[in-house]
Structure formats: C-alpha cells, structure tokens
XYZ file of N, CA and C in Angstrom:
426
model
N 76.738 -84.871 -84.063
C 75.565 -85.124 -84.722
C 74.272 -84.155 -83.892
N 73.628 -83.807 -85.248
C 72.564 -82.964 -84.283
C 71.321 -83.710 -83.416
N 71.075 -82.784 -82.800
C 69.552 -83.476 -81.996
C 68.807 -83.456 -82.778
N 67.816 -84.546 -82.300
C 66.645 -84.938 -83.047
C 65.819 -83.946 -82.932
N 64.046 -84.060 -83.508
C 63.358 -83.148 -83.370
C 62.003 -83.958 -83.326
N 61.306 -83.852 -82.499
C 59.939 -84.324 -82.052
C 58.784 -83.386 -82.207
N 57.868 -84.062 -83.293
C 56.898 -83.053 -84.050
C 55.523 -83.858 -83.492
N 54.895 -82.909 -82.570
C 53.549 -83.212 -82.161
C 52.211 -82.578 -82.886
N 51.474 -83.347 -83.505
C 50.822 -82.676 -84.500
C 49.100 -82.596 -83.604
N 48.717 -81.298 -83.176
C 47.343 -81.297 -82.778
C 46.153 -80.924 -83.436
N 45.305 -80.910 -83.363
C 44.037 -80.140 -83.767
C 44.288 -78.342 -84.022
N 44.878 -78.077 -83.148
C 45.307 -76.763 -82.960
C 46.562 -75.939 -83.921
N 47.318 -77.254 -83.865
C 48.493 -76.942 -85.065
C 49.894 -78.013 -84.594
N 50.661 -77.635 -85.082
C 52.054 -78.401 -85.066
C 53.077 -77.748 -83.690
N 53.444 -78.633 -83.183
C 54.583 -78.677 -82.154
C 55.899 -79.315 -82.166
N 56.830 -78.530 -82.327
C 58.155 -78.871 -82.587
C 59.210 -78.562 -81.321
N 59.929 -79.652 -81.167
C 60.684 -79.596 -79.748
C 61.781 -80.113 -80.433
N 63.386 -79.413 -80.025
C 64.363 -80.493 -80.038
C 64.506 -81.245 -79.034
N 64.935 -82.155 -79.366
C 65.395 -83.185 -78.345
C 66.953 -82.976 -77.426
N 67.078 -83.023 -76.341
C 68.444 -82.661 -75.906
C 68.909 -83.760 -75.295
N 69.292 -84.585 -76.335
C 70.280 -85.806 -76.450
C 71.415 -86.249 -75.601
N 72.068 -85.231 -75.633
C 73.356 -85.150 -74.903
C 73.285 -85.027 -73.207
N 72.245 -84.116 -72.757
C 72.624 -83.605 -71.752
C 71.188 -84.340 -70.638
N 70.476 -85.005 -71.850
C 69.204 -85.915 -70.925
C 69.183 -87.352 -71.872
N 69.845 -88.376 -71.928
C 70.352 -89.178 -72.939
C 69.002 -90.193 -72.633
N 68.755 -90.829 -71.478
C 67.943 -91.565 -70.776
C 66.408 -91.077 -70.968
N 66.338 -89.935 -70.066
C 64.711 -89.439 -70.875
C 64.596 -89.388 -72.333
N 65.536 -88.718 -73.112
C 65.372 -88.814 -74.480
C 65.191 -89.902 -75.322
N 65.924 -91.192 -74.758
C 65.893 -92.191 -75.619
C 64.228 -92.903 -75.163
N 63.613 -92.722 -73.830
C 62.518 -92.884 -73.648
C 61.491 -92.390 -74.524
N 61.296 -91.105 -74.443
C 60.619 -90.502 -75.423
C 60.511 -90.806 -76.782
N 61.861 -90.817 -77.335
C 61.808 -91.616 -78.691
C 61.504 -92.627 -78.935
N 61.624 -93.864 -77.813
C 61.079 -94.877 -78.070
C 59.451 -95.296 -78.149
N 58.878 -94.291 -76.971
C 57.366 -94.176 -76.821
C 57.163 -93.905 -78.185
N 57.615 -92.522 -78.760
C 56.869 -92.127 -79.692
C 57.098 -93.073 -80.992
N 58.017 -93.796 -81.099
C 58.084 -94.565 -82.585
C 57.382 -95.864 -82.061
N 57.204 -96.236 -80.851
C 56.061 -97.223 -80.677
C 54.625 -96.757 -81.143
N 54.435 -95.567 -81.120
C 53.045 -94.590 -81.515
C 52.093 -94.724 -80.360
N 52.652 -94.842 -78.927
C 52.362 -94.558 -77.797
C 51.169 -93.273 -77.508
N 52.137 -92.440 -78.074
C 51.512 -90.858 -77.991
C 50.315 -90.820 -78.749
N 50.090 -91.356 -79.758
C 49.081 -91.021 -81.001
C 47.837 -91.086 -80.266
N 47.008 -90.203 -80.474
C 45.674 -90.100 -79.608
C 45.600 -90.198 -78.566
N 46.574 -89.907 -78.103
C 46.146 -89.700 -76.576
C 46.176 -87.867 -76.082
N 45.525 -87.650 -75.198
C 45.268 -85.940 -74.947
C 46.059 -85.176 -73.853
N 46.031 -83.955 -73.928
C 46.478 -83.214 -72.970
C 45.457 -83.125 -71.819
N 45.805 -83.815 -71.033
C 44.840 -84.427 -70.038
C 45.022 -83.105 -68.677
N 45.764 -81.911 -68.566
C 46.170 -81.185 -67.881
C 46.856 -80.182 -68.360
N 46.034 -78.882 -68.072
C 46.285 -77.320 -68.873
C 45.939 -76.351 -67.824
N 47.198 -75.916 -67.580
C 46.768 -74.810 -66.295
C 47.631 -73.532 -67.408
N 46.872 -72.729 -67.342
C 47.147 -71.499 -68.693
C 48.546 -70.621 -67.603
N 49.237 -70.564 -68.260
C 50.297 -69.533 -68.036
C 51.164 -70.207 -67.226
N 51.004 -71.717 -67.047
C 51.919 -72.633 -66.526
C 52.438 -73.770 -67.378
N 51.433 -74.700 -67.967
C 51.495 -75.902 -69.100
C 50.829 -76.666 -69.620
N 51.152 -77.327 -70.411
C 50.151 -78.362 -70.622
C 50.617 -79.487 -70.342
N 50.328 -80.660 -69.923
C 50.535 -81.936 -69.676
C 49.677 -83.170 -70.761
N 50.640 -84.457 -71.150
C 49.688 -85.470 -71.682
C 51.067 -86.609 -71.718
N 50.270 -87.251 -72.133
C 51.260 -88.690 -72.403
C 50.968 -89.591 -71.519
N 49.357 -89.546 -70.777
C 48.785 -90.430 -69.863
C 48.079 -91.509 -70.692
N 48.243 -92.931 -70.940
C 47.216 -93.922 -71.713
C 45.975 -93.720 -70.777
N 45.928 -93.509 -69.626
C 44.777 -93.460 -68.913
C 44.165 -92.184 -69.138
N 44.594 -91.054 -69.336
C 43.916 -89.592 -69.754
C 43.681 -88.744 -68.358
N 44.208 -89.508 -67.124
C 43.470 -88.907 -65.895
C 44.791 -88.756 -65.180
N 46.068 -88.759 -65.432
C 47.268 -88.459 -64.913
C 47.877 -89.317 -64.232
N 47.005 -90.502 -64.060
C 47.432 -91.885 -63.259
C 48.269 -92.947 -64.029
N 48.445 -92.748 -65.575
C 48.545 -94.054 -66.150
C 50.017 -93.169 -66.689
N 50.902 -94.620 -66.991
C 52.216 -94.513 -67.600
C 52.638 -96.072 -68.370
N 53.998 -96.075 -68.783
C 54.410 -97.390 -69.436
C 54.288 -98.578 -68.826
N 54.132 -98.284 -67.386
C 54.458 -99.848 -66.990
C 55.849 -99.785 -66.257
N 56.599 -98.775 -65.921
C 57.687 -98.671 -65.788
C 58.397 -97.117 -65.340
N 59.469 -97.153 -64.493
C 59.584 -95.742 -64.481
C 61.035 -95.525 -64.622
N 61.646 -93.942 -65.079
C 63.164 -94.151 -65.187
C 63.285 -93.422 -64.345
N 64.670 -92.772 -64.393
C 65.426 -92.016 -62.989
C 65.718 -90.981 -63.926
N 65.659 -89.639 -62.532
C 65.682 -88.262 -62.995
C 67.023 -87.841 -63.456
N 67.082 -87.222 -64.464
C 68.404 -86.176 -65.304
C 68.165 -85.113 -64.795
N 69.207 -84.238 -64.035
C 69.018 -83.045 -64.300
C 70.722 -82.418 -64.658
N 70.322 -81.311 -65.481
C 71.645 -80.864 -66.051
C 71.231 -79.268 -65.896
N 72.787 -78.828 -65.789
C 72.568 -77.285 -65.448
C 72.394 -76.720 -66.590
N 72.386 -77.020 -67.777
C 72.264 -76.411 -69.061
C 70.765 -76.379 -69.110
N 69.885 -76.877 -68.633
C 68.915 -77.337 -68.919
C 67.472 -77.089 -67.986
N 67.075 -75.731 -67.973
C 66.134 -75.180 -67.216
C 64.309 -75.333 -67.634
N 63.618 -74.957 -66.713
C 62.163 -74.614 -66.820
C 61.800 -73.142 -67.779
N 62.473 -72.716 -68.613
C 62.106 -71.636 -69.218
C 60.835 -71.909 -70.082
N 60.580 -71.067 -70.534
C 59.716 -70.831 -71.658
C 59.663 -71.529 -72.532
N 58.888 -72.707 -72.976
C 58.915 -73.931 -74.023
C 59.591 -74.876 -73.802
N 60.043 -75.066 -72.044
C 60.689 -76.385 -71.639
C 60.214 -77.449 -72.112
N 60.325 -78.482 -72.340
C 59.431 -79.950 -72.291
C 60.354 -80.959 -71.250
N 59.390 -81.239 -70.309
C 59.438 -82.187 -69.259
C 58.878 -83.158 -68.824
N 59.354 -83.930 -68.281
C 59.322 -85.307 -67.643
C 58.160 -84.771 -66.510
N 56.828 -85.252 -66.637
C 56.026 -85.141 -65.042
C 56.361 -86.691 -64.160
N 56.135 -86.149 -63.308
C 56.324 -86.959 -62.090
C 55.782 -87.229 -60.917
N 55.883 -88.436 -60.073
C 54.711 -88.329 -58.575
C 55.912 -88.766 -57.952
N 57.302 -87.963 -57.795
C 58.625 -87.949 -56.886
C 59.254 -88.402 -57.412
N 60.645 -88.581 -57.120
C 62.067 -88.492 -57.142
C 62.106 -89.860 -58.440
N 62.451 -90.006 -59.650
C 62.883 -91.338 -59.964
C 61.767 -92.057 -60.705
N 60.601 -91.225 -60.728
C 59.281 -91.954 -61.306
C 58.539 -91.418 -62.449
N 59.431 -91.109 -63.607
C 59.026 -90.617 -64.597
C 58.455 -91.795 -65.624
N 57.813 -91.458 -66.457
C 57.258 -92.439 -67.647
C 56.755 -92.052 -68.882
N 55.718 -92.158 -69.109
C 55.567 -91.223 -70.756
C 55.019 -89.868 -70.585
N 54.305 -89.748 -69.127
C 53.803 -88.349 -69.181
C 54.854 -87.046 -69.048
N 54.583 -86.012 -70.151
C 55.297 -84.636 -70.045
C 54.501 -83.663 -70.104
N 55.551 -82.339 -69.977
C 54.931 -81.191 -69.849
C 55.222 -79.998 -70.674
N 54.844 -79.377 -71.369
C 55.393 -77.936 -71.929
C 54.952 -76.627 -71.070
N 56.142 -76.258 -70.762
C 55.894 -74.903 -70.153
C 55.053 -74.306 -70.983
N 54.636 -72.736 -70.285
C 54.126 -71.659 -71.003
C 54.569 -70.507 -70.720
N 55.254 -70.351 -69.522
C 56.451 -69.309 -69.329
C 57.255 -70.266 -68.495
N 58.514 -69.397 -67.902
C 59.221 -70.046 -66.893
C 58.995 -70.509 -65.574
N 59.168 -71.663 -65.304
C 59.070 -72.093 -64.061
C 60.150 -72.547 -63.436
N 61.085 -71.981 -62.753
C 62.136 -72.117 -62.222
C 62.238 -73.186 -60.979
N 60.948 -73.058 -60.519
C 60.746 -73.598 -59.093
C 60.807 -75.288 -59.564
N 60.422 -75.598 -60.657
C 60.407 -76.614 -60.938
C 61.718 -77.423 -61.204
N 63.012 -76.671 -61.513
C 64.433 -77.248 -61.510
C 65.057 -77.984 -60.846
N 65.608 -79.382 -61.262
C 65.747 -80.114 -60.074
C 65.231 -81.042 -59.768
N 63.504 -80.753 -60.171
C 62.338 -81.609 -59.539
C 62.360 -82.710 -60.484
N 61.743 -82.059 -62.085
C 61.322 -82.560 -63.328
C 62.644 -82.664 -64.018
N 62.729 -83.487 -64.812
C 63.872 -83.619 -65.742
C 63.592 -83.043 -67.164
N 63.552 -81.694 -67.384
C 64.127 -81.279 -68.857
C 64.598 -82.165 -70.133
N 64.297 -82.178 -71.145
C 64.525 -83.062 -71.896
C 64.324 -82.126 -73.741
N 63.833 -81.403 -73.652
C 63.417 -80.819 -74.988
C 63.380 -79.481 -74.768
N 63.001 -78.287 -76.048
C 63.038 -77.082 -75.987
C 62.025 -76.832 -76.870
N 60.996 -75.929 -77.230
C 59.983 -75.438 -78.341
C 60.851 -75.132 -79.059
N 60.980 -75.146 -80.516
C 61.230 -74.388 -81.399
C 60.226 -73.723 -82.091
N 59.610 -74.764 -82.327
C 58.338 -73.743 -83.447
C 56.965 -74.322 -82.885
N 56.069 -73.891 -83.066
C 54.864 -73.849 -82.274
C 54.355 -73.709 -80.502
N 55.489 -72.706 -79.893
C 54.940 -72.144 -78.851
C 53.453 -71.432 -78.740
N 53.502 -70.917 -79.894
C 51.873 -70.207 -79.932
C 50.704 -71.466 -79.701
N 50.788 -72.753 -80.623
C 50.037 -73.538 -80.398
C 49.933 -74.090 -78.624
N 50.866 -74.374 -78.564
C 51.002 -74.764 -76.527
C 50.042 -73.860 -75.931
N 50.305 -72.693 -76.317
C 49.175 -71.931 -75.895
C 47.891 -71.801 -75.980
N 47.494 -72.474 -77.364
C 46.199 -72.417 -77.735
C 45.414 -73.759 -77.163
N 46.519 -74.899 -76.854
C 45.678 -76.200 -76.223
C 45.150 -76.376 -74.897
N 43.717 -76.718 -75.397
C 43.173 -76.836 -73.930
C 42.981 -78.319 -73.467
N 42.513 -78.469 -72.423
C 42.256 -80.011 -71.449
C 41.304 -80.754 -72.548
N 41.678 -81.708 -72.832
C 41.230 -82.610 -73.630
C 41.675 -82.666 -75.065
N 41.734 -81.923 -75.414
C 42.560 -81.850 -76.827
C 44.005 -83.317 -77.121
N 43.946 -83.656 -78.566
C 44.735 -84.525 -78.531
C 45.778 -84.297 -79.399
N 46.884 -85.483 -79.261
C 47.998 -85.526 -79.993
C 47.626 -86.313 -80.961
N 47.481 -85.746 -82.007
C 47.164 -86.822 -82.981
C 48.148 -87.598 -83.410
N 49.517 -87.251 -83.621
C 50.437 -88.104 -84.187
C 51.828 -87.524 -83.489
N 52.664 -87.885 -82.981
C 54.077 -87.493 -82.582
C 55.098 -88.569 -83.147
N 55.906 -87.873 -83.779
C 57.041 -88.556 -84.974
C 58.248 -87.707 -84.469
N 59.449 -88.658 -84.836
C 60.533 -88.341 -84.582
C 61.475 -88.018 -85.653
N 61.935 -86.717 -85.818
C 62.971 -86.518 -87.021
C 64.036 -86.345 -87.177
C-alpha cells in the first residue's frame, strides 16, 4: 500500500508531504488522527527560523501547547533531517504531541533527537515563504 499524503493549505500556497507510515507508524498515526479531527485547521506556524525550519501544530500558538498526551520517539536509519523533512517537535525524549516542523535545509544534528515522519514532495518553495504567524488553513490526508 502506498504511503498517504498530508496536504497543508496555507495563504502562501500548498505543502504536500509523504507520510512514512512503515518507518514511523506511531508518529504518522498520531499526525493523521489529529489532522482528521481538524486539530491543525487554523493553527499558526508559531516558530520560523529562516534556513532552519518552520514549526506549527500548537493549539496555544506559543510553543507550549499540545494534544494533552505525549507519544514516544521513533527513529529509523532511513529517515534523516534532510531538506524537506517533516519531524515531531519535542521538549525532550518521548515528549512529542501535535507540534511538528519542516526543515528548510539539512539538519543532521537533529537525527536521533526528533522523530522524522514525512518528507515534502511538493511545495518546498512554500515552506520557504512561510512567515511566523502564517496559518495552516486546512490540513487533510489523501
């Protein structure tokens, strides 16, 4: 079965990424469940660091929020923080929730610290246009 695709619609355009379901099953299931419940719709990219990453998925919008639970880390030797990696933000080991980030450039120092669960297949140019405070209008799974 082919991997599903997550679609993030923003005012700057659309970002599509492939979900790496076989390499990160817990993390992808968590993201899919949250997206299908509409949790991400209307949330902002609250942290943007040019040349590094854009981060969103916080219901509070300030980097401290989450879904009310934590998931364990998943690390696969196949999944690295290359340009366009989609990865779980965390506050230490096994503390992922709803916040995620997309890399603008390779970030190998994050390998083994954050769970990569997807990779941008369309819209990396949109990633690089996102500014802090831009909204995720809608997040869907195909």
